[in-house]
PDB file of N, CA and C and ligand atoms in Angstrom:
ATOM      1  N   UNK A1348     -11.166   2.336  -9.613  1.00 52.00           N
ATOM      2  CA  UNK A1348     -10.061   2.181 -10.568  1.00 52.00           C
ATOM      3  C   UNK A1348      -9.584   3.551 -11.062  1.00 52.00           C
ATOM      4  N   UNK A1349      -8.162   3.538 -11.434  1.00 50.00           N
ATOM      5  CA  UNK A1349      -7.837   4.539 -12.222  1.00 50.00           C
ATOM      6  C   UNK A1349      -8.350   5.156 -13.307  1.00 50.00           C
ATOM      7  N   UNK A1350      -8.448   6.469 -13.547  1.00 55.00           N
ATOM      8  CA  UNK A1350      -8.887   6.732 -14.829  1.00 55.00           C
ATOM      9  C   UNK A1350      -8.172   7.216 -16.256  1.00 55.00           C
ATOM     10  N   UNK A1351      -7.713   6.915 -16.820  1.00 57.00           N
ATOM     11  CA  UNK A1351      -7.015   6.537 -17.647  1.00 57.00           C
ATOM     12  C   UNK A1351      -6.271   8.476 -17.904  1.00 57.00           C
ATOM     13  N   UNK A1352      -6.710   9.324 -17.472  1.00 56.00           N
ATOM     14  CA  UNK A1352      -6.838  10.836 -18.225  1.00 56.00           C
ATOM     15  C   UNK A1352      -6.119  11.141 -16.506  1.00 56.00           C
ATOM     16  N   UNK A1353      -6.251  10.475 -15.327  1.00 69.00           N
ATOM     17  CA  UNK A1353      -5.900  11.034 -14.732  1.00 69.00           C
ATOM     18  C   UNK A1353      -4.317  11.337 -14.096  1.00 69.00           C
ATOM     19  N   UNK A1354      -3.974  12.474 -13.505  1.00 83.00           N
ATOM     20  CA  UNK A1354      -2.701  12.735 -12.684  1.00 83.00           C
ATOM     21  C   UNK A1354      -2.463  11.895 -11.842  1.00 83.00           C
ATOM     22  N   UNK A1355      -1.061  11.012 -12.073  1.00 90.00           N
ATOM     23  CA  UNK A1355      -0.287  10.388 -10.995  1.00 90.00           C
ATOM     24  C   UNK A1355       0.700  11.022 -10.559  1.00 90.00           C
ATOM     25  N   UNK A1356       1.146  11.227  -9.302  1.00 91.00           N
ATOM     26  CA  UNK A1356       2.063  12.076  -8.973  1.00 91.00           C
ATOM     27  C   UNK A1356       3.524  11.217  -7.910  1.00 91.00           C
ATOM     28  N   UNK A1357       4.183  10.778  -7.850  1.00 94.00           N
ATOM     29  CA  UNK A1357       4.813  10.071  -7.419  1.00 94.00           C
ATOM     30  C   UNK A1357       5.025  10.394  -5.566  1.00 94.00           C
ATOM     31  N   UNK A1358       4.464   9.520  -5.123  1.00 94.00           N
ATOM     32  CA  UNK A1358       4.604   9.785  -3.497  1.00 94.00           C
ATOM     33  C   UNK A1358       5.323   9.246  -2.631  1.00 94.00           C
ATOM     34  N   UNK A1359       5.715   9.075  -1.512  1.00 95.00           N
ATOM     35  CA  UNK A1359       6.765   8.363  -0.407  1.00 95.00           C
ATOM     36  C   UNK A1359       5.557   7.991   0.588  1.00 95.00           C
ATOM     37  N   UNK A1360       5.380   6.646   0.497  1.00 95.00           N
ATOM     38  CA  UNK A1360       4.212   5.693   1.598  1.00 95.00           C
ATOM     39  C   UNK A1360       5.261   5.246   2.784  1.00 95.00           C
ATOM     40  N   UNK A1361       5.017   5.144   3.727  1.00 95.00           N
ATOM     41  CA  UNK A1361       5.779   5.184   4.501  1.00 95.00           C
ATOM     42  C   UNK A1361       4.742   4.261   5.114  1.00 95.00           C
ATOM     43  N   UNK A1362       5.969   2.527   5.761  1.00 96.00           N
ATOM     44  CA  UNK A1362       4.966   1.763   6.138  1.00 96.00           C
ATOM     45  C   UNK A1362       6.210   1.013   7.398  1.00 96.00           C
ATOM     46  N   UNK A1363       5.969   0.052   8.490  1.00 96.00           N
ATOM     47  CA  UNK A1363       6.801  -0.076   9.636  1.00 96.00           C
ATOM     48  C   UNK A1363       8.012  -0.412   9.197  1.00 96.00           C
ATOM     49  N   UNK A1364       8.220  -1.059   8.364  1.00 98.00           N
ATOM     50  CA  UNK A1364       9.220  -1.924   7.911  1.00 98.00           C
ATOM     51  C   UNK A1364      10.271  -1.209   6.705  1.00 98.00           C
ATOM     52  N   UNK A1365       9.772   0.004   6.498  1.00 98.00           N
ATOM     53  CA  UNK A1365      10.314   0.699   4.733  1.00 98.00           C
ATOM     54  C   UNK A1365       9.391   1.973   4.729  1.00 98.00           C
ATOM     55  N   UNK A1366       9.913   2.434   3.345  1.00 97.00           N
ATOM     56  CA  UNK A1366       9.212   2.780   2.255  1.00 97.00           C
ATOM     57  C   UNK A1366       8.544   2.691   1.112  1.00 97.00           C
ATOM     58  N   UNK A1367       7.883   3.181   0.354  1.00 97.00           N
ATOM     59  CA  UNK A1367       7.629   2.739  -0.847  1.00 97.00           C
ATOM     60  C   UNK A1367       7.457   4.216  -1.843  1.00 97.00           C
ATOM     61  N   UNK A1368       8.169   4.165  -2.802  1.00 97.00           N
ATOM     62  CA  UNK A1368       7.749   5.211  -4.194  1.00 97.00           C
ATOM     63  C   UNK A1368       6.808   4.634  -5.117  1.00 97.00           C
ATOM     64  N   UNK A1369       5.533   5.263  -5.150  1.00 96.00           N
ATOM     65  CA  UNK A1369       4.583   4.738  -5.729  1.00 96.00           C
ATOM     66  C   UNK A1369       3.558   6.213  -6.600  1.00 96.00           C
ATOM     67  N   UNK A1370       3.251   5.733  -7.436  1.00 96.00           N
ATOM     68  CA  UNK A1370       2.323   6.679  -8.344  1.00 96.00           C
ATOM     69  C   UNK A1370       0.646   6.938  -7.497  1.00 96.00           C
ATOM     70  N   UNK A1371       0.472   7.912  -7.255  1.00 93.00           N
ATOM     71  CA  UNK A1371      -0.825   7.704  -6.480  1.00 93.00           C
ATOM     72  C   UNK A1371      -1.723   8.750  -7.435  1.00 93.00           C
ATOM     73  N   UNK A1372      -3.338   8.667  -7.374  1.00 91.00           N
ATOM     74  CA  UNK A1372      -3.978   9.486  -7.452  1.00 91.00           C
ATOM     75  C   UNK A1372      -3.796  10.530  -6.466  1.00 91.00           C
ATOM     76  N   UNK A1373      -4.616  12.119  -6.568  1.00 88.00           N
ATOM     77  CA  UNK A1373      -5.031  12.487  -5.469  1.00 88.00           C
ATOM     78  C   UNK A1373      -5.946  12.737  -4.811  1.00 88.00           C
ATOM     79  N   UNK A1374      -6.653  11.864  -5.411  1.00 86.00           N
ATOM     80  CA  UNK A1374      -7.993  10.900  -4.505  1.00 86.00           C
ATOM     81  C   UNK A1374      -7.458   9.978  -3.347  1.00 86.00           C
ATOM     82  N   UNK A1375      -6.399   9.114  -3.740  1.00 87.00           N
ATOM     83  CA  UNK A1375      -5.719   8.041  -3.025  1.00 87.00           C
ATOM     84  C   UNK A1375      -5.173   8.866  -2.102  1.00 87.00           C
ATOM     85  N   UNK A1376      -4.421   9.844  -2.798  1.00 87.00           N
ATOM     86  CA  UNK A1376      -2.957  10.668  -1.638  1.00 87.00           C
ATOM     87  C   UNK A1376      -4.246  11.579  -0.673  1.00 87.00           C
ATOM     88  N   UNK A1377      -5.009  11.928  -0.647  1.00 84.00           N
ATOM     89  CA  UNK A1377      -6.166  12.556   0.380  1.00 84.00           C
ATOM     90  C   UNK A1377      -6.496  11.605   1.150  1.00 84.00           C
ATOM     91  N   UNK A1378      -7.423  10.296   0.976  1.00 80.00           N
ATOM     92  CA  UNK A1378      -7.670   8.811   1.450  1.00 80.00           C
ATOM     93  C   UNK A1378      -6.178   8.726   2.540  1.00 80.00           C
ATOM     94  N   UNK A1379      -5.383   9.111   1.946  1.00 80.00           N
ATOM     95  CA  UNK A1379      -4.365   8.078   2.831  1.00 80.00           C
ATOM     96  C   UNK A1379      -3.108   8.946   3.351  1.00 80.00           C
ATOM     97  N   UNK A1380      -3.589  10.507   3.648  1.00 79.00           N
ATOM     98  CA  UNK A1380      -2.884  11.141   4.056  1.00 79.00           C
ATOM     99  C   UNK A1380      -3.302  11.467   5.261  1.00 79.00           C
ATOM    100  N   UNK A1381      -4.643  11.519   5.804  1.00 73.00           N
ATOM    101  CA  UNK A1381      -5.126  12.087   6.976  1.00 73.00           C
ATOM    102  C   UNK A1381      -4.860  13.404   7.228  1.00 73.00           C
ATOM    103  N   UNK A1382      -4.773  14.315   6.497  1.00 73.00           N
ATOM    104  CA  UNK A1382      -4.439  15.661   6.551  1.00 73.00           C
ATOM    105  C   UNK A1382      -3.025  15.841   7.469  1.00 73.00           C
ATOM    106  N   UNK A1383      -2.235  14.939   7.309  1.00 78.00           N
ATOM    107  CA  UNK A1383      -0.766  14.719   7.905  1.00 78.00           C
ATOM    108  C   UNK A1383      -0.162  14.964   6.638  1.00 78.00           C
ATOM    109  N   UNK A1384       1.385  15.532   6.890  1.00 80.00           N
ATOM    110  CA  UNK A1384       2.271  15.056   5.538  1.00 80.00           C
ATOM    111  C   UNK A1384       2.486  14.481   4.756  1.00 80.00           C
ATOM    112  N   UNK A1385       2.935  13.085   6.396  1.00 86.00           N
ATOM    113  CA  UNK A1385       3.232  11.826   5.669  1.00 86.00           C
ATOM    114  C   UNK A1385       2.283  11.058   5.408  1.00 86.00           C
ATOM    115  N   UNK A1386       2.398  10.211   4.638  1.00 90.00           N
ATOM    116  CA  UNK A1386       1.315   9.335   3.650  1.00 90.00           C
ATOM    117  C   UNK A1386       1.938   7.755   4.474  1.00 90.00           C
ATOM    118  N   UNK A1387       0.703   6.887   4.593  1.00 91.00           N
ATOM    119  CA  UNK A1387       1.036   5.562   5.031  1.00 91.00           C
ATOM    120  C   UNK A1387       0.579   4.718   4.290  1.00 91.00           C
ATOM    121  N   UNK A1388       1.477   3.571   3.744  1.00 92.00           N
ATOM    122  CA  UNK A1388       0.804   2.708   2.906  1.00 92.00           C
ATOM    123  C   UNK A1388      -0.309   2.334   3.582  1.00 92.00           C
ATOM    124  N   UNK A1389      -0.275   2.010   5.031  1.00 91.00           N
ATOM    125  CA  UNK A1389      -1.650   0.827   5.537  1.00 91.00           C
ATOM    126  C   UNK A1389      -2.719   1.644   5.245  1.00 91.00           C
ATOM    127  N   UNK A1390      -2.732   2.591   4.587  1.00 88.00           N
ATOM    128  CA  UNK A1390      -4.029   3.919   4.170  1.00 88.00           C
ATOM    129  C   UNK A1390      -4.943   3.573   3.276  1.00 88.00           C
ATOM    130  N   UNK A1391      -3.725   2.711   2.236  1.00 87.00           N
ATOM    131  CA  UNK A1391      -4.093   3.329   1.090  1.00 87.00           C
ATOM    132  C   UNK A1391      -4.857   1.663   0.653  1.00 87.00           C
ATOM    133  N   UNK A1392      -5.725   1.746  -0.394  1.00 84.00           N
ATOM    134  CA  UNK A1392      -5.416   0.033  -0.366  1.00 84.00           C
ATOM    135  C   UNK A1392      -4.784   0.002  -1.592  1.00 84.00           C
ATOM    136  N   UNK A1393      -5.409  -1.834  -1.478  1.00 91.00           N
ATOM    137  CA  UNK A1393      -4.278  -1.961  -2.514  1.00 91.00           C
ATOM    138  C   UNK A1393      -3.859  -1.369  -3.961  1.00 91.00           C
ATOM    139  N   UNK A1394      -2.659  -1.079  -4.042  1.00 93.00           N
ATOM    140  CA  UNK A1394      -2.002  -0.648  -4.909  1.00 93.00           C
ATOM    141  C   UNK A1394      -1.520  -1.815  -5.965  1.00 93.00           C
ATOM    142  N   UNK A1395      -2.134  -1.386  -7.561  1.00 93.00           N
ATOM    143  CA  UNK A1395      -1.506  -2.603  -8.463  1.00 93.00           C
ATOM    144  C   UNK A1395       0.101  -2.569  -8.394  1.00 93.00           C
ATOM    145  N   UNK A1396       0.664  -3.171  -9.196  1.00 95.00           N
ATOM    146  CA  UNK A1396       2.589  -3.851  -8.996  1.00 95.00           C
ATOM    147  C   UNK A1396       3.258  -2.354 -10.059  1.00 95.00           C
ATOM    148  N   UNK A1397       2.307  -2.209 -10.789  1.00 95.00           N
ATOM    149  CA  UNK A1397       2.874  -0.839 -11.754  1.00 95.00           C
ATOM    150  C   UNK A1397       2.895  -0.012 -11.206  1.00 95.00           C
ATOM    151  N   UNK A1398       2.375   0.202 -10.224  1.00 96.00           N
ATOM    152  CA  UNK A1398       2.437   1.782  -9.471  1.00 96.00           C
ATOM    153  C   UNK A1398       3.764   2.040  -9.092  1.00 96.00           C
ATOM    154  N   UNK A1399       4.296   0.690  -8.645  1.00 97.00           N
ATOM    155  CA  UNK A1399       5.316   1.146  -7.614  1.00 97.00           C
ATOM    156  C   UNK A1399       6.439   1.490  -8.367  1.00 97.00           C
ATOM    157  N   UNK A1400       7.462   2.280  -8.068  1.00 97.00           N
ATOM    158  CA  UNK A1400       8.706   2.397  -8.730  1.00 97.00           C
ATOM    159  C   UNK A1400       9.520   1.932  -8.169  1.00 97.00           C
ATOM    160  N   UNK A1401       9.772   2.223  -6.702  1.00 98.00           N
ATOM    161  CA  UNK A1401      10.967   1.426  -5.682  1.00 98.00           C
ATOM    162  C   UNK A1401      10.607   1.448  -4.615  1.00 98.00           C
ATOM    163  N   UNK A1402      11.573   0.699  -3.582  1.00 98.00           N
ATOM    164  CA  UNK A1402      11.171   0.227  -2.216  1.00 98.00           C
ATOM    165  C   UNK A1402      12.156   0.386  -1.532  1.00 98.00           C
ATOM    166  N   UNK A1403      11.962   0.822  -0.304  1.00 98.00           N
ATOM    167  CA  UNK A1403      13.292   0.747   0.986  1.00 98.00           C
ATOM    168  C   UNK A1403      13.347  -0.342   1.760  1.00 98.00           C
ATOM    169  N   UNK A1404      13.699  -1.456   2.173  1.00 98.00           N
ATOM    170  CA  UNK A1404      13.530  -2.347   3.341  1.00 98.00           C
ATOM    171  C   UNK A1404      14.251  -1.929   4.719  1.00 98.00           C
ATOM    172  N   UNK A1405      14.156  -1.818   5.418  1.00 98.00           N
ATOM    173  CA  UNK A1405      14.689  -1.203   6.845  1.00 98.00           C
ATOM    174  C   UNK A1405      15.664  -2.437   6.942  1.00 98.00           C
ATOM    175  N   UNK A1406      15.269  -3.796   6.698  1.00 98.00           N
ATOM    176  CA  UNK A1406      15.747  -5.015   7.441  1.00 98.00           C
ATOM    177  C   UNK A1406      17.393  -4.582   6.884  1.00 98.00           C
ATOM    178  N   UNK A1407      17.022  -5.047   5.099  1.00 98.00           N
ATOM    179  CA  UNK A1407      18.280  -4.958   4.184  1.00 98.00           C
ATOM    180  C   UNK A1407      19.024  -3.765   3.928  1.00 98.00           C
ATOM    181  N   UNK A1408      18.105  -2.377   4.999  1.00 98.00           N
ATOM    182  CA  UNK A1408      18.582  -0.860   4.804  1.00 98.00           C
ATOM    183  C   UNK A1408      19.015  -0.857   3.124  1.00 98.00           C
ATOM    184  N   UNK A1409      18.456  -1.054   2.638  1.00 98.00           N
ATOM    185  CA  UNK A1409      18.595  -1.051   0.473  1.00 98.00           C
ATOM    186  C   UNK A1409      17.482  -0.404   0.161  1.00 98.00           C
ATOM    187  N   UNK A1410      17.667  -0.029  -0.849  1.00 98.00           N
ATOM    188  CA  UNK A1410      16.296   0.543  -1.630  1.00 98.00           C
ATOM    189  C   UNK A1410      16.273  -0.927  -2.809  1.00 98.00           C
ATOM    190  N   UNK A1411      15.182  -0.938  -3.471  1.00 98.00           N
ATOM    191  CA  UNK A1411      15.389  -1.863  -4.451  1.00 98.00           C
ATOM    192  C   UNK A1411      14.460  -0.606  -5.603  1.00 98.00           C
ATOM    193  N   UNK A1412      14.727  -1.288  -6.690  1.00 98.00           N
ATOM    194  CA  UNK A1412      13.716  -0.895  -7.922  1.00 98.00           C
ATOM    195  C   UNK A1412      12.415  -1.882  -8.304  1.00 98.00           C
ATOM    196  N   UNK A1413      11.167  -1.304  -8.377  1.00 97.00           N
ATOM    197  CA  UNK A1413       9.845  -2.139  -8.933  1.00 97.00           C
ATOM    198  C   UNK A1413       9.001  -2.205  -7.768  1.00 97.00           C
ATOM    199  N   UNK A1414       8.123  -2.816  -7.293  1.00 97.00           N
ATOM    200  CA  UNK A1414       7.289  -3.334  -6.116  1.00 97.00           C
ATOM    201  C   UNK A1414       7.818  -4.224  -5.227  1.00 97.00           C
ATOM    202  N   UNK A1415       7.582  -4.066  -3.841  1.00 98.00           N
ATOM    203  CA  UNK A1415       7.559  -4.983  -3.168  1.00 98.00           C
ATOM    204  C   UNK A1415       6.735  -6.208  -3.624  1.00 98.00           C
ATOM    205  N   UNK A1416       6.900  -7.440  -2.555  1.00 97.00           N
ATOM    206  CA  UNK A1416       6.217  -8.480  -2.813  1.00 97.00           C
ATOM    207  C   UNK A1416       4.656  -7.897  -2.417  1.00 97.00           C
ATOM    208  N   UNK A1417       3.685  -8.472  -2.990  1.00 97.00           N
ATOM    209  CA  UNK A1417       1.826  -8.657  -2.308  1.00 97.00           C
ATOM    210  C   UNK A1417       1.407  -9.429  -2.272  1.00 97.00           C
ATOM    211  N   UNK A1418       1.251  -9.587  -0.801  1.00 96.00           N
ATOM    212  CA  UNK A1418       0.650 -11.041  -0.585  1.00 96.00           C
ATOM    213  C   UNK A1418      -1.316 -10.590   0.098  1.00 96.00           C
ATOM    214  N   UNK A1419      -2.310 -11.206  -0.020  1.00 96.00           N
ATOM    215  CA  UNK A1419      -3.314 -10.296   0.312  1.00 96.00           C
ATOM    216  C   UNK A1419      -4.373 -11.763   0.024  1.00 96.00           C
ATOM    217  N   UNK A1420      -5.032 -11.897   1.466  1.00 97.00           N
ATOM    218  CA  UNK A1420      -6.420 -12.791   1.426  1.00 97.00           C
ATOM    219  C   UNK A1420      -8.046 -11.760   0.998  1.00 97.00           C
ATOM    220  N   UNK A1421      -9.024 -12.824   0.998  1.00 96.00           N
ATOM    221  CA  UNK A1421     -10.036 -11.739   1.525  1.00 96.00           C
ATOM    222  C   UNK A1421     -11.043 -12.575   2.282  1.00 96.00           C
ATOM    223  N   UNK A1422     -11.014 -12.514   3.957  1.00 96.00           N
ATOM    224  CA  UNK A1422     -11.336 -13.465   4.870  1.00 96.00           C
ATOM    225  C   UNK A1422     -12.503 -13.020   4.637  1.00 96.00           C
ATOM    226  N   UNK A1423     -13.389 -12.211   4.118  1.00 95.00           N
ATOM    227  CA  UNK A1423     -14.684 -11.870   4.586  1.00 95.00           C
ATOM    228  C   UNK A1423     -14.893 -11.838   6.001  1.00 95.00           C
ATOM    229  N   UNK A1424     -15.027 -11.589   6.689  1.00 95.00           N
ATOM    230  CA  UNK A1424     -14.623 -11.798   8.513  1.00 95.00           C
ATOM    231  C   UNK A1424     -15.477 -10.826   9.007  1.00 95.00           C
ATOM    232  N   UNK A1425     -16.528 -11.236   9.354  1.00 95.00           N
ATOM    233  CA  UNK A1425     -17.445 -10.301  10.523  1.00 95.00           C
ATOM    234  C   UNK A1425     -17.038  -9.867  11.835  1.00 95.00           C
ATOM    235  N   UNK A1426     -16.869  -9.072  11.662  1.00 93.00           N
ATOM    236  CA  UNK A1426     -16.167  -8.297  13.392  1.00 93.00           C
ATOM    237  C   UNK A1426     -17.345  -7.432  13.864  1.00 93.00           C
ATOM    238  N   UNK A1427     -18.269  -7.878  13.544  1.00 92.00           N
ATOM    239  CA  UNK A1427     -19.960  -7.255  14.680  1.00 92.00           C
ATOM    240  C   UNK A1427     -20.166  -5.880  14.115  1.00 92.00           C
ATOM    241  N   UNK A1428     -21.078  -5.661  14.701  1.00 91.00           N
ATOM    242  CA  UNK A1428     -21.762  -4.490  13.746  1.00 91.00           C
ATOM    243  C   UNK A1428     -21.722  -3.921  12.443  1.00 91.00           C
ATOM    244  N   UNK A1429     -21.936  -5.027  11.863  1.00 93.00           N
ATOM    245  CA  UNK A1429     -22.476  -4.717  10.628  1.00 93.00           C
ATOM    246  C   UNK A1429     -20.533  -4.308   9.738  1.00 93.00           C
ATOM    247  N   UNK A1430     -19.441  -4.683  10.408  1.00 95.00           N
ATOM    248  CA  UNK A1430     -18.099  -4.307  10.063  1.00 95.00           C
ATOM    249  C   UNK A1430     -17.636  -5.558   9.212  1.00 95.00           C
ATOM    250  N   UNK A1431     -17.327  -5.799   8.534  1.00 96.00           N
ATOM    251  CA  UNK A1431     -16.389  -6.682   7.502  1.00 96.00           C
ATOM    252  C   UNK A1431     -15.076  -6.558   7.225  1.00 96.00           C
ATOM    253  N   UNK A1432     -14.475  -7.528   7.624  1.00 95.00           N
ATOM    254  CA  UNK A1432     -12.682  -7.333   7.080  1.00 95.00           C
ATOM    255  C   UNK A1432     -13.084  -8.071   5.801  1.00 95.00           C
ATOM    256  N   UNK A1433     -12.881  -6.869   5.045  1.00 95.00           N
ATOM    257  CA  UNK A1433     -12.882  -8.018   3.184  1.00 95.00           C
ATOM    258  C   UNK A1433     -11.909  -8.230   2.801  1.00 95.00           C
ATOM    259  N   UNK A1434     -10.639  -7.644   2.720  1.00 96.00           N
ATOM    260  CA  UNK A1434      -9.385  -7.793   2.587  1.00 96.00           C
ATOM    261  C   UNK A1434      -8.383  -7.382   3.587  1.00 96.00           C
ATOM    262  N   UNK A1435      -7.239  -8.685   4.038  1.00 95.00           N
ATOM    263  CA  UNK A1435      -6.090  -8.319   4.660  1.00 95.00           C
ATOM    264  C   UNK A1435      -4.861  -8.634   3.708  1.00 95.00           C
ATOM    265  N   UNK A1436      -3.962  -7.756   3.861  1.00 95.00           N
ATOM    266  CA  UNK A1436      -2.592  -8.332   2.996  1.00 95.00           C
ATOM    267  C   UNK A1436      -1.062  -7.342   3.249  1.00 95.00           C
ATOM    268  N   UNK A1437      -0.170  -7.695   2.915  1.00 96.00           N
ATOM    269  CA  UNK A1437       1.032  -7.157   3.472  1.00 96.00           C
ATOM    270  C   UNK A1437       1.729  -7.059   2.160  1.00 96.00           C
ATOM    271  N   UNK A1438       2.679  -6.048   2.320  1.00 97.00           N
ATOM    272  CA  UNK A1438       3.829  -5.915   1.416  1.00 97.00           C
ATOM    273  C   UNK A1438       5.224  -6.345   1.678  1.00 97.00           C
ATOM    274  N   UNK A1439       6.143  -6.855   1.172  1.00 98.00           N
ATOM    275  CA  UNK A1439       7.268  -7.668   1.708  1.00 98.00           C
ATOM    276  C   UNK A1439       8.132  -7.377   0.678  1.00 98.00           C
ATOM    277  N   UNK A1440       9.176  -7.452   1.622  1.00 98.00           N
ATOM    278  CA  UNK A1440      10.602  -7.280   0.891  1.00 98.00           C
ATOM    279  C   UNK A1440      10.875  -8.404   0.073  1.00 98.00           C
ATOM    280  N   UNK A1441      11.572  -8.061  -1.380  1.00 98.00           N
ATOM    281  CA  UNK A1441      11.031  -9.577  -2.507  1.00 98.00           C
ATOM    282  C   UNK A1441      12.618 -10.721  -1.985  1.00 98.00           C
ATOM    283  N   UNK A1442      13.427  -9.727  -1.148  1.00 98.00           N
ATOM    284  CA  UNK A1442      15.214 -10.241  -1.013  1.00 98.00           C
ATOM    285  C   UNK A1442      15.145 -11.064   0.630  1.00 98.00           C
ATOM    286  N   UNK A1443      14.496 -10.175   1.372  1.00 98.00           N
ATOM    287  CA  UNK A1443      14.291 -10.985   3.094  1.00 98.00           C
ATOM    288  C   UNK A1443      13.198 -11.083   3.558  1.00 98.00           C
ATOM    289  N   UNK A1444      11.901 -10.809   3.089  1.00 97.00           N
ATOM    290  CA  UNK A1444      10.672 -11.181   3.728  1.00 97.00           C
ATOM    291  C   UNK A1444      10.394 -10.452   4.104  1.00 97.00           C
ATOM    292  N   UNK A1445      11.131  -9.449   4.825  1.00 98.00           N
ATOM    293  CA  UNK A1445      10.474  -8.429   6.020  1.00 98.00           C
ATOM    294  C   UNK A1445       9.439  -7.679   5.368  1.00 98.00           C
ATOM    295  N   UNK A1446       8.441  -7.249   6.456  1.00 98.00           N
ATOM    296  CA  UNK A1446       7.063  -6.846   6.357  1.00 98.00           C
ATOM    297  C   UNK A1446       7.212  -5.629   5.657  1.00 98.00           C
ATOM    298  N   UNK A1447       6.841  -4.761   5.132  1.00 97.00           N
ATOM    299  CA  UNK A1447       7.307  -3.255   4.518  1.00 97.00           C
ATOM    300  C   UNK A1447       6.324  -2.760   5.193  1.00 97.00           C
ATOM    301  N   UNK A1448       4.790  -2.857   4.726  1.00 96.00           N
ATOM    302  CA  UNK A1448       3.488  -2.688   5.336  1.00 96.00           C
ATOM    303  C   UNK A1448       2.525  -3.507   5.356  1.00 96.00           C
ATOM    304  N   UNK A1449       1.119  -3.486   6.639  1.00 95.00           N
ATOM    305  CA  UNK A1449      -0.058  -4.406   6.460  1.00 95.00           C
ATOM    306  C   UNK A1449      -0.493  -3.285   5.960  1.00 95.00           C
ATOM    307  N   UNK A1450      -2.008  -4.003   5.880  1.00 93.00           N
ATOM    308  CA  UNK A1450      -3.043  -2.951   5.615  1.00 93.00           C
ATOM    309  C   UNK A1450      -4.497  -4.259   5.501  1.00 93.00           C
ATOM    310  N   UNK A1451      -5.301  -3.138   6.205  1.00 92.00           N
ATOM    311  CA  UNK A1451      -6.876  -3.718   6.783  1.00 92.00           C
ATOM    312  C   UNK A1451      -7.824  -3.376   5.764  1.00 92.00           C
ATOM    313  N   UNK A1452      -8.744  -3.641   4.810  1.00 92.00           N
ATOM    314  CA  UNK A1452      -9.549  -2.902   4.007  1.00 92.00           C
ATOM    315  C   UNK A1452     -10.930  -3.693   4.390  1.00 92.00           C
ATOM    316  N   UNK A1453     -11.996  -2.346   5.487  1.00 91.00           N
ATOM    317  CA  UNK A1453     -13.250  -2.997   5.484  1.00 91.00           C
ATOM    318  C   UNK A1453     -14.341  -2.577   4.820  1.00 91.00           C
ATOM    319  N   UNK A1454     -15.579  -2.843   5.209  1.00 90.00           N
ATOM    320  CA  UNK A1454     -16.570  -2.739   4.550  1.00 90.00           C
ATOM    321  C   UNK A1454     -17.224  -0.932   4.684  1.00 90.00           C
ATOM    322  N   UNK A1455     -16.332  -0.370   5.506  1.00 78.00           N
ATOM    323  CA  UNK A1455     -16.958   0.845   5.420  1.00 78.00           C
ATOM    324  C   UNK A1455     -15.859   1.633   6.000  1.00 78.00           C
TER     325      UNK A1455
HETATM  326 ZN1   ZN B2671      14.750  -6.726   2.790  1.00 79.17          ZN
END
């Protein structure tokens, strides 16, 4: 979790479907940069609905203001060796559906 004292710095997640402007740590923005520029949402996990400030949809080519939609299970799902899918979930455009980003979060 966040820590209440800490720096958010506003970043560009870049996911198949869009963008997203979102407040990140830079704990998170390291996690989910891969020592690349660009930052990918499917990096990062999930992000609460306050973070976000705005969104691009590719489908609707719009930006909108606030969060995308989050939709997000947690299959628990053994994929062998000792690997766990604990959470899958996607971000969606709140106007056409389209996917913005997935993202995989396992056990290690
Ligand atoms: Zn859209």
């Amino acid at each position: 979790m966040v820590q209440q004292n800490e720096d958010l710095e506003e970043k560009k997640l870049l996911g198949s479907g869009g963008y997203v402007l979102a407040k990140l740590t830079e704990q998170e923005e390291l996690r989910a940069s891969l020592g690349i520029p660009q930052i990918f949402l499917a990096n990062v996990d999930r992000l609460n609905e306050d973070r976000f400030l705005r969104y691009f949809c590719k489908k609707c080519g719009k930006e909108y203001l606030g969060s995308p939609l989050i939709r997000f299970e947690n299959p628990n799902e053994k994929l062998g060796e000792g690997v766990i899918l604990i959470e899958k979930g996607e971000y969606k455009c709140r106007i056409c559906d389209n996917i913005i980003a997935l993202y995989r979060k396992f056990n290690r």
